[in-house]
PDB file of C-alpha atoms in Angstrom:
ATOM      1  CA  ALA A   1      93.879 108.742  86.923  1.00 77.00           C
ATOM      2  CA  GLN A   2      93.674 105.012  86.343  1.00 86.00           C
ATOM      3  CA  THR A   3      90.541 102.873  86.193  1.00 92.00           C
ATOM      4  CA  VAL A   4      89.961  99.173  85.617  1.00 96.00           C
ATOM      5  CA  THR A   5      86.682  97.625  84.505  1.00 96.00           C
ATOM      6  CA  GLN A   6      85.790  93.955  84.708  1.00 97.00           C
ATOM      7  CA  SER A   7      82.360  93.590  83.147  1.00 96.00           C
ATOM      8  CA  GLN A   8      81.800  89.934  84.030  1.00 96.00           C
ATOM      9  CA  PRO A   9      80.925  89.548  87.721  1.00 95.00           C
ATOM     10  CA  GLU A  10      80.683  85.757  87.341  1.00 97.00           C
ATOM     11  CA  MET A  11      81.806  83.189  84.806  1.00 97.00           C
ATOM     12  CA  SER A  12      81.521  79.429  84.598  1.00 97.00           C
ATOM     13  CA  VAL A  13      83.565  76.899  82.640  1.00 97.00           C
ATOM     14  CA  GLN A  14      83.607  73.134  82.297  1.00 97.00           C
ATOM     15  CA  GLU A  15      86.687  71.321  83.469  1.00 97.00           C
ATOM     16  CA  ALA A  16      89.265  70.982  80.653  1.00 97.00           C
ATOM     17  CA  GLU A  17      87.600  73.743  78.606  1.00 97.00           C
ATOM     18  CA  THR A  18      88.878  77.240  77.869  1.00 98.00           C
ATOM     19  CA  VAL A  19      87.536  80.455  79.345  1.00 98.00           C
ATOM     20  CA  THR A  20      88.364  84.117  78.745  1.00 98.00           C
ATOM     21  CA  LEU A  21      87.981  86.821  81.377  1.00 98.00           C
ATOM     22  CA  SER A  22      87.630  90.405  80.162  1.00 98.00           C
ATOM     23  CA  CYS A  23      89.317  93.527  81.443  1.00 98.00           C
ATOM     24  CA  THR A  24      89.488  97.066  80.124  1.00 98.00           C
ATOM     25  CA  TYR A  25      91.460  99.881  81.649  1.00 97.00           C
ATOM     26  CA  ASP A  26      92.217 103.527  81.326  1.00 94.00           C
ATOM     27  CA  THR A  27      95.430 105.267  82.273  1.00 90.00           C
ATOM     28  CA  SER A  28      97.159 108.523  81.505  1.00 87.00           C
ATOM     29  CA  GLU A  29     100.617 107.041  82.074  1.00 86.00           C
ATOM     30  CA  SER A  30     102.848 106.128  79.174  1.00 85.00           C
ATOM     31  CA  ASP A  31     104.770 103.455  81.084  1.00 87.00           C
ATOM     32  CA  TYR A  32     102.473 101.067  82.908  1.00 90.00           C
ATOM     33  CA  TYR A  33     102.010  97.452  83.799  1.00 91.00           C
ATOM     34  CA  LEU A  34      99.083  95.072  83.837  1.00 94.00           C
ATOM     35  CA  PHE A  35      98.457  92.156  86.159  1.00 95.00           C
ATOM     36  CA  TRP A  36      96.004  89.364  86.758  1.00 97.00           C
ATOM     37  CA  TYR A  37      95.704  88.172  90.358  1.00 96.00           C
ATOM     38  CA  LYS A  38      93.782  85.159  91.627  1.00 96.00           C
ATOM     39  CA  GLN A  39      92.079  85.143  95.030  1.00 94.00           C
ATOM     40  CA  PRO A  40      90.771  81.768  96.248  1.00 93.00           C
ATOM     41  CA  PRO A  41      88.509  81.520  99.312  1.00 88.00           C
ATOM     42  CA  SER A  42      91.597  81.568 101.509  1.00 87.00           C
ATOM     43  CA  ARG A  43      91.875  85.318 100.637  1.00 87.00           C
ATOM     44  CA  GLN A  44      95.513  84.880  99.551  1.00 88.00           C
ATOM     45  CA  MET A  45      96.170  86.997  96.468  1.00 92.00           C
ATOM     46  CA  ILE A  46      98.318  85.107  93.962  1.00 94.00           C
ATOM     47  CA  LEU A  47      99.900  86.630  90.871  1.00 93.00           C
ATOM     48  CA  VAL A  48      98.770  84.765  87.754  1.00 96.00           C
ATOM     49  CA  ILE A  49     100.406  86.737  84.977  1.00 95.00           C
ATOM     50  CA  ARG A  50     101.786  90.198  84.201  1.00 93.00           C
ATOM     51  CA  GLN A  51     102.504  92.306  81.140  1.00 93.00           C
ATOM     52  CA  GLU A  52     104.580  95.422  80.543  1.00 90.00           C
ATOM     53  CA  ALA A  53     102.646  97.765  78.303  1.00 90.00           C
ATOM     54  CA  TYR A  54     105.608  98.521  76.031  1.00 89.00           C
ATOM     55  CA  LYS A  55     105.908  94.846  75.091  1.00 88.00           C
ATOM     56  CA  GLN A  56     103.787  93.869  72.109  1.00 86.00           C
ATOM     57  CA  GLN A  57     104.118  90.142  72.669  1.00 91.00           C
ATOM     58  CA  ASN A  58     101.365  88.679  74.800  1.00 94.00           C
ATOM     59  CA  ALA A  59     102.523  87.146  78.083  1.00 93.00           C
ATOM     60  CA  THR A  60     102.059  83.424  78.674  1.00 94.00           C
ATOM     61  CA  GLU A  61     102.420  81.359  81.828  1.00 93.00           C
ATOM     62  CA  ASN A  62     101.666  77.680  81.264  1.00 95.00           C
ATOM     63  CA  ARG A  63      97.853  77.412  80.853  1.00 97.00           C
ATOM     64  CA  PHE A  64      97.374  81.158  81.312  1.00 97.00           C
ATOM     65  CA  SER A  65      97.800  83.700  78.555  1.00 97.00           C
ATOM     66  CA  VAL A  66      96.689  87.242  77.876  1.00 97.00           C
ATOM     67  CA  ASN A  67      95.345  89.080  74.874  1.00 96.00           C
ATOM     68  CA  PHE A  68      96.756  92.583  75.257  1.00 96.00           C
ATOM     69  CA  GLN A  69      95.250  95.135  72.897  1.00 95.00           C
ATOM     70  CA  LYS A  70      96.973  98.401  73.794  1.00 94.00           C
ATOM     71  CA  ALA A  71      95.030 100.659  71.470  1.00 93.00           C
ATOM     72  CA  ALA A  72      91.738  99.298  72.757  1.00 95.00           C
ATOM     73  CA  LYS A  73      93.040  99.311  76.359  1.00 95.00           C
ATOM     74  CA  SER A  74      91.981  95.719  76.742  1.00 96.00           C
ATOM     75  CA  PHE A  75      93.769  93.008  78.746  1.00 96.00           C
ATOM     76  CA  SER A  76      91.861  89.721  78.759  1.00 97.00           C
ATOM     77  CA  LEU A  77      92.959  86.517  80.469  1.00 98.00           C
ATOM     78  CA  LYS A  78      92.591  83.133  78.801  1.00 98.00           C
ATOM     79  CA  ILE A  79      92.682  79.999  80.910  1.00 98.00           C
ATOM     80  CA  SER A  80      93.160  76.818  78.897  1.00 98.00           C
ATOM     81  CA  ASP A  81      92.420  73.271  80.072  1.00 97.00           C
ATOM     82  CA  SER A  82      90.578  74.625  83.117  1.00 97.00           C
ATOM     83  CA  GLN A  83      91.076  72.751  86.365  1.00 97.00           C
ATOM     84  CA  LEU A  84      88.999  72.624  89.523  1.00 96.00           C
ATOM     85  CA  GLY A  85      91.774  74.503  91.322  1.00 95.00           C
ATOM     86  CA  ASP A  86      91.303  77.454  89.007  1.00 97.00           C
ATOM     87  CA  ALA A  87      88.020  78.304  90.714  1.00 97.00           C
ATOM     88  CA  ALA A  88      88.556  81.660  92.406  1.00 97.00           C
ATOM     89  CA  MET A  89      88.006  85.389  92.129  1.00 96.00           C
ATOM     90  CA  TYR A  90      90.193  86.931  89.443  1.00 97.00           C
ATOM     91  CA  PHE A  91      91.263  90.555  89.589  1.00 97.00           C
ATOM     92  CA  CYS A  92      92.752  92.639  86.819  1.00 97.00           C
ATOM     93  CA  ALA A  93      95.038  95.480  87.916  1.00 95.00           C
ATOM     94  CA  VAL A  94      97.049  98.295  86.379  1.00 94.00           C
ATOM     95  CA  GLY A  95     100.131  99.914  87.890  1.00 90.00           C
ATOM     96  CA  GLY A  96     102.529 102.621  86.851  1.00 84.00           C
ATOM     97  CA  ALA A  97     105.040 105.129  88.067  1.00 76.00           C
ATOM     98  CA  THR A  98     102.880 105.827  91.109  1.00 70.00           C
ATOM     99  CA  ASN A  99     103.613 102.258  92.176  1.00 74.00           C
ATOM    100  CA  LYS A 100     100.160 101.542  93.548  1.00 85.00           C
ATOM    101  CA  LEU A 101      97.924  99.021  91.824  1.00 91.00           C
ATOM    102  CA  ILE A 102      94.395  99.914  90.734  1.00 92.00           C
ATOM    103  CA  PHE A 103      92.152  96.866  90.746  1.00 95.00           C
ATOM    104  CA  GLY A 104      88.931  95.975  89.003  1.00 95.00           C
ATOM    105  CA  THR A 105      85.957  94.601  90.924  1.00 94.00           C
ATOM    106  CA  GLY A 106      86.785  91.031  90.009  1.00 95.00           C
ATOM    107  CA  THR A 107      85.295  88.064  88.173  1.00 97.00           C
ATOM    108  CA  LEU A 108      84.215  85.021  90.139  1.00 96.00           C
ATOM    109  CA  LEU A 109      85.137  81.922  88.143  1.00 98.00           C
ATOM    110  CA  ALA A 110      83.397  78.624  88.785  1.00 97.00           C
ATOM    111  CA  VAL A 111      84.778  75.394  87.299  1.00 97.00           C
ATOM    112  CA  GLN A 112      82.228  72.647  86.738  1.00 96.00           C
ATOM    113  CA  PRO A 113      83.438  69.022  86.927  1.00 94.00           C
TER     114      PRO A 113
ATOM    115  CA  GLY B   1     111.288  81.716 102.774  1.00 56.00           C
ATOM    116  CA  ALA B   2     108.464  83.189 104.804  1.00 82.00           C
ATOM    117  CA  GLY B   3     105.829  85.204 103.019  1.00 92.00           C
ATOM    118  CA  VAL B   4     104.001  88.318 104.135  1.00 95.00           C
ATOM    119  CA  SER B   5     102.264  87.806 107.447  1.00 96.00           C
ATOM    120  CA  GLN B   6      99.464  89.819 109.017  1.00 97.00           C
ATOM    121  CA  SER B   7      97.927  89.846 112.450  1.00 96.00           C
ATOM    122  CA  PRO B   8      95.356  89.398 113.696  1.00 97.00           C
ATOM    123  CA  SER B   9      93.611  87.343 111.039  1.00 96.00           C
ATOM    124  CA  ASN B  10      90.249  88.495 112.339  1.00 97.00           C
ATOM    125  CA  LYS B  11      89.300  91.446 114.501  1.00 97.00           C
ATOM    126  CA  VAL B  12      85.889  92.301 115.890  1.00 98.00           C
ATOM    127  CA  THR B  13      85.501  95.664 117.542  1.00 97.00           C
ATOM    128  CA  GLU B  14      82.834  98.052 118.683  1.00 97.00           C
ATOM    129  CA  LYS B  15      82.045 101.278 116.907  1.00 97.00           C
ATOM    130  CA  GLY B  16      84.189 104.095 118.242  1.00 97.00           C
ATOM    131  CA  LYS B  17      87.116 101.936 119.343  1.00 98.00           C
ATOM    132  CA  ASP B  18      90.632 102.175 117.904  1.00 98.00           C
ATOM    133  CA  VAL B  19      92.263  99.196 116.178  1.00 98.00           C
ATOM    134  CA  GLU B  20      95.792  98.360 115.070  1.00 98.00           C
ATOM    135  CA  LEU B  21      96.564  95.969 112.254  1.00 98.00           C
ATOM    136  CA  ARG B  22     100.060  94.609 111.791  1.00 97.00           C
ATOM    137  CA  CYS B  23     102.000  93.599 108.696  1.00 97.00           C
ATOM    138  CA  ASP B  24     105.335  91.777 108.531  1.00 96.00           C
ATOM    139  CA  PRO B  25     106.686  92.029 104.972  1.00 95.00           C
ATOM    140  CA  ILE B  26     109.067  89.658 103.275  1.00 93.00           C
ATOM    141  CA  SER B  27     112.583  90.261 104.571  1.00 91.00           C
ATOM    142  CA  GLY B  28     114.502  92.641 102.331  1.00 88.00           C
ATOM    143  CA  HIS B  29     111.465  94.033 100.547  1.00 90.00           C
ATOM    144  CA  THR B  30     111.685  97.810 100.521  1.00 89.00           C
ATOM    145  CA  ALA B  31     108.178  98.565  99.286  1.00 91.00           C
ATOM    146  CA  LEU B  32     105.088  97.962 101.410  1.00 94.00           C
ATOM    147  CA  TYR B  33     101.449  98.592 100.545  1.00 95.00           C
ATOM    148  CA  TRP B  34      98.134  98.553 102.372  1.00 97.00           C
ATOM    149  CA  TYR B  35      94.882  97.843 100.516  1.00 97.00           C
ATOM    150  CA  ARG B  36      91.279  97.554 101.651  1.00 97.00           C
ATOM    151  CA  GLN B  37      88.824  95.058 100.203  1.00 95.00           C
ATOM    152  CA  SER B  38      85.200  95.697 101.032  1.00 92.00           C
ATOM    153  CA  LEU B  39      82.599  92.968 100.524  1.00 84.00           C
ATOM    154  CA  GLY B  40      82.100  92.265  96.839  1.00 75.00           C
ATOM    155  CA  GLN B  41      84.609  94.906  95.784  1.00 79.00           C
ATOM    156  CA  GLY B  42      88.081  94.989  94.375  1.00 84.00           C
ATOM    157  CA  LEU B  43      91.095  96.131  96.315  1.00 92.00           C
ATOM    158  CA  GLU B  44      91.340  99.809  97.165  1.00 94.00           C
ATOM    159  CA  PHE B  45      94.810 101.325  97.618  1.00 94.00           C
ATOM    160  CA  LEU B  46      95.375 102.974 100.995  1.00 96.00           C
ATOM    161  CA  ILE B  47      99.060 103.791 101.516  1.00 96.00           C
ATOM    162  CA  TYR B  48     102.512 102.967 100.122  1.00 93.00           C
ATOM    163  CA  PHE B  49     105.939 102.980 101.805  1.00 93.00           C
ATOM    164  CA  GLN B  50     109.214 102.889  99.879  1.00 89.00           C
ATOM    165  CA  GLY B  51     112.430 102.757 101.849  1.00 85.00           C
ATOM    166  CA  ASN B  52     113.047 105.987 103.742  1.00 84.00           C
ATOM    167  CA  SER B  53     110.938 108.119 101.418  1.00 87.00           C
ATOM    168  CA  ALA B  54     107.821 109.904 102.618  1.00 90.00           C
ATOM    169  CA  PRO B  55     104.853 107.527 102.272  1.00 92.00           C
ATOM    170  CA  ASP B  56     102.175 107.975  99.622  1.00 93.00           C
ATOM    171  CA  LYS B  57      99.056 108.483 101.737  1.00 94.00           C
ATOM    172  CA  SER B  58      96.796 109.448  98.865  1.00 92.00           C
ATOM    173  CA  GLY B  59      94.440 106.507  99.354  1.00 93.00           C
ATOM    174  CA  LEU B  60      93.647 106.948 103.038  1.00 96.00           C
ATOM    175  CA  PRO B  61      89.871 107.591 103.200  1.00 95.00           C
ATOM    176  CA  SER B  62      89.894 109.888 106.243  1.00 95.00           C
ATOM    177  CA  ASP B  63      92.146 111.279 108.948  1.00 96.00           C
ATOM    178  CA  ARG B  64      91.016 108.446 111.201  1.00 97.00           C
ATOM    179  CA  PHE B  65      93.357 106.210 109.219  1.00 98.00           C
ATOM    180  CA  SER B  66      97.115 106.295 109.700  1.00 97.00           C
ATOM    181  CA  ALA B  67     100.027 103.959 109.155  1.00 96.00           C
ATOM    182  CA  GLU B  68     103.654 103.763 110.056  1.00 95.00           C
ATOM    183  CA  ARG B  69     106.548 101.568 109.139  1.00 94.00           C
ATOM    184  CA  THR B  70     109.250 101.137 111.734  1.00 85.00           C
ATOM    185  CA  GLY B  71     112.831 100.394 110.777  1.00 81.00           C
ATOM    186  CA  GLY B  72     111.848  99.817 107.183  1.00 78.00           C
ATOM    187  CA  SER B  73     110.192  96.539 108.094  1.00 90.00           C
ATOM    188  CA  VAL B  74     107.029  95.997 110.154  1.00 95.00           C
ATOM    189  CA  SER B  75     104.070  98.239 109.432  1.00 97.00           C
ATOM    190  CA  THR B  76     101.029  99.082 111.522  1.00 97.00           C
ATOM    191  CA  LEU B  77      97.755 100.434 110.155  1.00 98.00           C
ATOM    192  CA  THR B  78      95.736 102.261 112.801  1.00 98.00           C
ATOM    193  CA  ILE B  79      92.073 103.127 112.519  1.00 98.00           C
ATOM    194  CA  GLN B  80      90.772 105.501 115.160  1.00 98.00           C
ATOM    195  CA  ARG B  81      87.141 105.796 116.237  1.00 98.00           C
ATOM    196  CA  THR B  82      86.095 102.912 113.986  1.00 98.00           C
ATOM    197  CA  GLN B  83      82.863 103.142 112.018  1.00 97.00           C
ATOM    198  CA  GLN B  84      80.728 100.339 110.587  1.00 96.00           C
ATOM    199  CA  GLU B  85      81.787 101.306 107.061  1.00 95.00           C
ATOM    200  CA  ASP B  86      85.376 100.457 108.042  1.00 97.00           C
ATOM    201  CA  SER B  87      84.404  96.769 108.078  1.00 97.00           C
ATOM    202  CA  ALA B  88      86.489  95.108 105.371  1.00 97.00           C
ATOM    203  CA  VAL B  89      89.492  92.898 104.754  1.00 96.00           C
ATOM    204  CA  TYR B  90      92.743  94.834 105.038  1.00 97.00           C
ATOM    205  CA  LEU B  91      95.526  93.411 102.886  1.00 97.00           C
ATOM    206  CA  CYS B  92      99.212  94.169 103.087  1.00 97.00           C
ATOM    207  CA  ALA B  93     101.676  93.556 100.265  1.00 95.00           C
ATOM    208  CA  SER B  94     105.410  93.919  99.866  1.00 93.00           C
ATOM    209  CA  ARG B  95     107.648  94.191  96.830  1.00 90.00           C
ATOM    210  CA  SER B  96     111.383  94.048  96.255  1.00 86.00           C
ATOM    211  CA  SER B  97     113.199  97.156  95.108  1.00 75.00           C
ATOM    212  CA  GLY B  98     113.359  97.991  91.466  1.00 69.00           C
ATOM    213  CA  ARG B  99     110.625  98.525  88.953  1.00 65.00           C
ATOM    214  CA  PRO B 100     106.952  98.642  89.930  1.00 61.00           C
ATOM    215  CA  TYR B 101     106.580  95.761  87.472  1.00 73.00           C
ATOM    216  CA  ASN B 102     107.951  93.514  90.174  1.00 76.00           C
ATOM    217  CA  GLU B 103     105.376  91.295  91.809  1.00 84.00           C
ATOM    218  CA  GLN B 104     103.594  92.471  94.914  1.00 90.00           C
ATOM    219  CA  PHE B 105     103.370  89.611  97.398  1.00 92.00           C
ATOM    220  CA  PHE B 106     100.247  89.739  99.514  1.00 94.00           C
ATOM    221  CA  GLY B 107      99.562  88.646 103.044  1.00 95.00           C
ATOM    222  CA  PRO B 108      96.424  86.712 104.025  1.00 94.00           C
ATOM    223  CA  GLY B 109      94.693  89.868 105.256  1.00 95.00           C
ATOM    224  CA  THR B 110      92.934  90.942 108.421  1.00 97.00           C
ATOM    225  CA  ARG B 111      89.141  90.801 108.414  1.00 96.00           C
ATOM    226  CA  LEU B 112      87.859  93.727 110.454  1.00 97.00           C
ATOM    227  CA  THR B 113      84.271  93.726 111.676  1.00 97.00           C
ATOM    228  CA  VAL B 114      82.928  96.852 113.363  1.00 97.00           C
ATOM    229  CA  LEU B 115      79.738  96.232 115.323  1.00 96.00           C
TER     230      LEU B 115
END
């Protein structure tokens, strides 16, 4: 079975500052994948970043990067130079050979001007 | 190109009625998923279609829920005898063939309200 835990229901960050969203997971699969999705009020789920578990190098996409600690089963998201448009609900998810994604309960990020 | 589309965007129904939710995936995507997002919760997997293979129905919460995918494209999620606890946003996603690592593209969802 796979589970995902996001322990921060809400976070707040000042514009241009850096914020880190936490995520821990559990999976019995040896080959799995991790994702961060963003969901603004429009409800549209948007992929932010993804990581294959066998890769040791942390994924980076522009201002977004992850800290993947495989042994600790931790997959945190760092947003640098936060912008007002980053305000949204962020979901961590794990997927594997079963193809379905298991999502956490989300972190609501507010960006203060 | 066009993304994943879903209809209707909102649906209000009375308890006990049947509803059908539609999903049009991205053209050429062989994998299609349905998820449910209840208020304040994450997304809950419901069902997965891959090409002509038998669907993975392991996430369907009861036998009142069913889904089909015709011609490997459009999918319909049907909820029979709706209950108030079925109220949620139902999201559809599609993915191109290949590894599950490939991105799932989501539609805007259908918000279902059962009175």
